[in-house]
Coordinates of C-alpha atoms in Angstrom, one line a residue:
M749 CA 0.0 0.0 0.0
E750 CA 1.6 3.2 -1.1
D751 CA -1.1 5.8 -0.1
L752 CA -1.8 5.5 3.6
T753 CA -3.0 9.0 4.3
G754 CA -6.4 9.1 5.9
K755 CA -6.7 5.4 6.1
T756 CA -7.2 3.5 9.4
A757 CA -4.8 1.1 11.1
V758 CA -5.2 -1.1 14.2
V759 CA -2.1 -2.0 16.2
T760 CA -2.4 -4.6 19.0
G761 CA 0.1 -4.4 21.7
G762 CA 0.2 -0.7 20.9
G763 CA 0.7 0.5 24.4
S764 CA 4.4 0.2 24.4
G765 CA 7.5 -1.2 22.6
I766 CA 7.3 -2.3 19.0
G767 CA 3.5 -1.7 18.9
L768 CA 3.9 1.9 19.9
G769 CA 6.8 2.4 17.5
I770 CA 4.6 1.1 14.7
A771 CA 1.7 3.3 15.7
R772 CA 3.9 6.3 15.8
A773 CA 5.2 5.7 12.3
L774 CA 1.7 5.0 10.9
A775 CA 0.3 8.1 12.5
G776 CA 3.3 10.1 11.2
A777 CA 2.3 8.9 7.7
G778 CA -1.1 10.4 8.1
M779 CA -3.1 7.4 9.2
R780 CA -5.8 7.2 11.8
V781 CA -4.4 4.8 14.3
A782 CA -6.2 2.6 16.9
I783 CA -3.9 1.3 19.5
A784 CA -5.1 -1.8 21.4
D785 CA -3.5 -3.1 24.6
V786 CA -4.4 -5.1 27.7
E787 CA -2.6 -2.7 30.0
D788 CA -4.6 0.4 30.9
T789 CA -1.8 2.6 32.2
A790 CA 0.5 1.9 29.2
L791 CA -2.4 2.4 26.8
E792 CA -3.2 5.9 28.1
R793 CA 0.4 6.9 28.2
A794 CA 0.8 5.8 24.6
R795 CA -2.3 7.6 23.5
A796 CA -1.0 10.8 25.1
S797 CA 2.4 10.4 23.5
L798 CA 0.8 10.0 20.0
E799 CA -1.3 13.1 20.2
G800 CA -0.2 15.5 17.5
S801 CA 2.0 12.9 15.8
G802 CA 0.2 13.3 12.5
G803 CA -3.0 11.3 12.5
D804 CA -6.0 10.8 14.8
V805 CA -5.5 8.3 17.6
L806 CA -7.9 6.0 19.5
A807 CA -7.0 3.9 22.5
V808 CA -9.0 0.6 23.0
R809 CA -8.4 -1.8 25.8
V810 CA -8.2 -5.3 24.3
D811 CA -7.2 -8.8 25.4
V812 CA -6.4 -10.4 22.1
T813 CA -7.2 -13.9 23.5
D814 CA -10.9 -12.8 23.9
R815 CA -12.7 -12.9 20.6
A816 CA -15.8 -11.1 21.8
V817 CA -13.7 -8.2 23.1
L818 CA -11.8 -8.0 19.9
A819 CA -14.9 -8.0 17.8
A820 CA -16.4 -5.2 20.0
A821 CA -13.1 -3.2 19.6
A822 CA -13.4 -3.6 15.8
D823 CA -16.9 -2.1 15.9
Q824 CA -15.6 0.7 18.1
V825 CA -12.7 1.5 15.6
E826 CA -15.0 1.5 12.6
E827 CA -17.5 3.7 14.4
A828 CA -14.8 6.2 15.2
F829 CA -12.6 6.1 12.1
G830 CA -14.5 4.1 9.4
K831 CA -13.0 1.3 7.3
V832 CA -9.9 -0.5 8.6
H833 CA -7.1 -0.9 6.0
V834 CA -4.1 -2.0 8.0
L835 CA -3.9 -4.5 10.8
C836 CA -0.8 -5.0 12.9
N837 CA -1.0 -8.1 15.1
N838 CA 1.8 -7.2 17.4
A839 CA 0.7 -8.3 21.0
G840 CA 3.1 -10.8 22.3
V841 CA 4.5 -12.3 25.5
L842 CA 7.6 -14.4 26.5
V843 CA 8.4 -17.1 29.0
G844 CA 11.9 -18.2 29.4
G845 CA 13.1 -21.8 30.1
S846 CA 14.0 -25.0 28.3
I847 CA 11.2 -27.2 27.1
D848 CA 11.6 -29.7 29.9
E849 CA 11.0 -27.0 32.5
M850 CA 7.8 -25.8 31.0
A851 CA 4.3 -26.4 32.5
Y852 CA 1.1 -26.6 30.6
A853 CA 0.3 -23.1 32.0
D854 CA 3.4 -21.7 30.2
W855 CA 2.3 -23.2 26.9
D856 CA -1.3 -22.1 27.3
W857 CA -0.4 -18.5 28.0
V858 CA 2.2 -18.0 25.4
L859 CA 0.3 -19.8 22.6
A860 CA -2.9 -18.0 23.6
V861 CA -1.4 -14.6 23.1
N862 CA 1.3 -15.1 20.4
V863 CA -0.6 -17.5 18.2
R864 CA -4.3 -17.5 18.9
G865 CA -4.1 -13.7 19.4
V866 CA -2.8 -13.4 15.8
I867 CA -5.5 -15.8 14.5
N868 CA -8.2 -13.8 16.4
G869 CA -6.9 -10.6 14.8
V870 CA -7.0 -12.1 11.3
Q871 CA -10.4 -13.7 11.8
T872 CA -11.9 -10.4 13.2
F873 CA -10.4 -7.9 10.8
L874 CA -9.7 -9.7 7.5
P875 CA -13.4 -10.0 6.5
R876 CA -13.9 -6.3 7.2
I877 CA -10.9 -5.3 5.2
A878 CA -12.0 -7.6 2.3
A879 CA -15.5 -6.3 2.4
H880 CA -14.7 -2.7 1.5
G881 CA -12.7 -3.8 -1.5
E882 CA -10.1 -1.0 -1.2
G883 CA -7.2 -3.2 -0.4
G884 CA -5.2 -3.4 2.8
H885 CA -2.3 -4.9 4.6
I886 CA -1.7 -7.2 7.6
V887 CA 1.5 -7.3 9.6
N888 CA 2.0 -10.2 12.0
T889 CA 4.9 -9.8 14.5
A890 CA 7.0 -12.9 14.8
S891 CA 10.7 -12.7 15.7
L892 CA 14.1 -14.0 14.5
A893 CA 13.2 -16.7 17.0
G894 CA 10.6 -17.7 14.4
M895 CA 13.4 -18.3 11.9
S896 CA 16.1 -19.8 14.1
T897 CA 16.2 -21.5 17.5
A898 CA 18.0 -20.4 20.6
R899 CA 18.5 -22.0 24.0
G900 CA 16.0 -21.2 26.8
M901 CA 13.3 -20.0 24.5
S902 CA 11.4 -23.2 23.6
V903 CA 7.8 -22.0 24.1
Y904 CA 8.4 -18.6 22.6
T905 CA 10.3 -20.1 19.6
A906 CA 7.4 -22.5 18.9
S907 CA 4.9 -19.7 19.0
K908 CA 6.9 -17.5 16.6
F909 CA 7.6 -20.3 14.1
A910 CA 3.8 -20.7 14.0
V911 CA 3.3 -17.0 13.3
V912 CA 5.8 -17.1 10.4
G913 CA 4.1 -20.2 8.9
L914 CA 0.6 -18.6 9.4
S915 CA 1.8 -15.4 7.7
E916 CA 3.3 -17.2 4.7
A917 CA 0.1 -19.2 4.2
L918 CA -2.1 -16.1 4.6
R919 CA 0.0 -14.2 2.1
A920 CA -0.4 -17.1 -0.4
D921 CA -4.2 -17.3 0.2
L922 CA -4.6 -13.5 -0.3
A923 CA -2.4 -13.2 -3.4
G924 CA -4.2 -11.1 -6.0
S925 CA -6.8 -9.8 -3.5
G926 CA -5.2 -6.4 -3.0
I927 CA -4.5 -7.3 0.7
G928 CA -0.8 -7.7 1.4
V929 CA 0.7 -9.7 4.3
S930 CA 4.1 -9.2 6.0
V931 CA 5.7 -11.0 8.9
L932 CA 7.9 -8.9 11.1
C933 CA 11.0 -10.8 12.4
P934 CA 12.9 -8.4 14.7
G935 CA 16.0 -9.1 16.7
V936 CA 16.4 -7.6 20.1
V937 CA 14.4 -4.4 20.5
D938 CA 14.3 -2.1 23.5
T939 CA 10.9 -3.2 24.9
N940 CA 9.5 -4.6 28.1
I941 CA 8.7 -8.1 26.7
F942 CA 11.0 -9.7 29.2
D943 CA 8.6 -8.3 31.9
S944 CA 5.5 -9.5 30.1
G945 CA 4.6 -11.7 33.1
R946 CA 3.1 -8.6 34.7
N947 CA 0.0 -9.1 32.6
R948 CA -0.2 -12.8 33.0
P949 CA -3.6 -14.1 34.1
D950 CA -3.6 -15.8 37.5
A951 CA -5.2 -18.9 35.9
M952 CA -2.2 -19.3 33.6
R953 CA 0.6 -18.7 36.1
S954 CA 3.1 -21.4 36.9
E955 CA 6.2 -22.0 39.0
T956 CA 8.4 -23.1 36.1
G957 CA 8.6 -20.3 33.5
T958 CA 10.7 -17.3 34.4
D959 CA 11.2 -13.7 33.4
V960 CA 15.0 -14.1 33.6
Y961 CA 16.3 -13.2 30.1
P962 CA 16.1 -16.5 28.2
M963 CA 19.4 -16.1 26.4
V964 CA 21.4 -16.0 29.6
R965 CA 19.6 -18.5 31.8
H966 CA 22.1 -21.3 31.0
L967 CA 25.0 -19.1 32.2
P968 CA 26.2 -19.0 35.8
E969 CA 24.2 -16.3 37.7
E970 CA 27.3 -14.1 38.2
D971 CA 27.8 -13.9 34.4
R972 CA 24.3 -13.1 33.4
A973 CA 24.3 -9.3 34.0
A974 CA 27.4 -8.7 31.9
R975 CA 26.0 -10.8 29.0
M976 CA 22.7 -9.0 29.1
E977 CA 24.3 -5.6 29.2
R978 CA 26.0 -6.5 25.9
V979 CA 22.8 -7.8 24.4
L980 CA 20.6 -4.9 25.4
S981 CA 23.2 -2.3 24.4
A982 CA 22.5 -3.3 20.8
A983 CA 18.8 -3.3 21.3
L984 CA 17.0 -1.3 18.5
D985 CA 14.8 1.7 19.3
P986 CA 11.1 0.7 18.7
A987 CA 10.7 4.0 16.7
V988 CA 13.2 2.7 14.2
V989 CA 11.3 -0.6 14.0
G990 CA 8.1 1.4 13.3
E991 CA 9.7 3.2 10.3
I992 CA 11.0 -0.1 9.0
V993 CA 7.4 -1.6 9.2
L994 CA 6.0 1.4 7.5
Q995 CA 8.3 0.8 4.6
G996 CA 7.5 -2.9 4.6
I997 CA 3.8 -2.1 4.2
R998 CA 4.5 0.3 1.3
W999 CA 6.7 -2.3 -0.4
N1000 CA 4.3 -5.2 0.5
E1001 CA 7.4 -7.1 1.8
P1002 CA 6.7 -10.7 2.7
F1003 CA 9.5 -10.6 5.4
I1004 CA 10.4 -7.5 7.4
F1005 CA 13.8 -7.8 9.1
T1006 CA 15.2 -5.2 11.5
H1007 CA 18.6 -6.7 12.1
P1008 CA 20.3 -7.5 8.7
N1009 CA 23.5 -8.2 10.6
L1010 CA 21.9 -11.3 12.0
E1011 CA 21.3 -12.9 8.6
S1012 CA 23.8 -15.7 9.4
M1013 CA 21.3 -17.1 12.0
V1014 CA 18.8 -17.8 9.3
E1015 CA 21.4 -18.9 6.8
S1016 CA 22.8 -21.6 9.1
R1017 CA 19.3 -23.1 9.5
H1018 CA 18.7 -23.1 5.7
A1019 CA 22.1 -24.6 5.1
A1020 CA 21.3 -27.4 7.6
I1021 CA 18.0 -28.1 5.8
A1022 CA 19.8 -28.1 2.4
D1023 CA 22.4 -30.5 3.7
A1024 CA 19.6 -32.8 5.0
F1025 CA 17.9 -32.9 1.6
E1026 CA 21.1 -33.8 0.0
R1027 CA 22.0 -36.5 2.5
W1028 CA 18.6 -38.2 2.3
S1029 CA 18.6 -38.0 -1.5
R1030 CA 22.0 -39.7 -1.5
Y1031 CA 20.8 -42.3 0.9
R1032 CA 17.7 -43.2 -1.2
A1033 CA 19.8 -43.4 -4.3
E1034 CA 22.3 -45.7 -2.6
Q1035 CA 19.5 -47.9 -1.2
G1036 CA 17.5 -47.9 -4.4
I1037 CA 14.3 -46.9 -2.6

């Protein structure tokens, strides 16, 4: 979508971090922006910070795991701003820990927000975007963890691989419809996702998952702070991510990457897959099967 001025966007997880960065960029491009978030304080703070940023702003409290609430929010956005053209399914959470440490509650919460939340967003807004026939765009936030695995992030990685696959399938299904689909795969960004447990429902709490930064949990406790300082010192400003997403929408990019310097993480996985194809092809030829 090249011309975004005057059109309406919905950004879930828009109260802070990447979602707020995306909302700021879209508003700066002249869009009417509805930010949706489960956290009231962050939502109001974000709304105030976006005032005067270029486009009209609406703040709506939404739990993306609740389909009825999401549908009501969609009605509210359309009543305030009219037809929705851009949907950014950005709400996400993280639980650290290896897969053998996880409880059902950890899986239930992360998959409910990171995967079912994206599905709910698509199911709620796609029919509305398709109905007006003016085209649109959907951005689903995954992660580089949806392209390559890392220690201590088993549940999160599974959820983000699912978002990548969902987005690729959705893009294929919508080809030729005028509705583009992108999957955002950021590296480390300066957000509070590592503190996402603050919004975790009591019914989905466990004693196993942890808010300790997943990439350092395998290290001795005395080494964790120094490693995380190095990691976070390179964390990208969410405002920069927002500008990258804005360009991704304009280009209808299938994949939006924020950290091109981390390309080797993805390349190594693809190389392992290619090696496996070659190995099994050779085995079948040798065995005559």
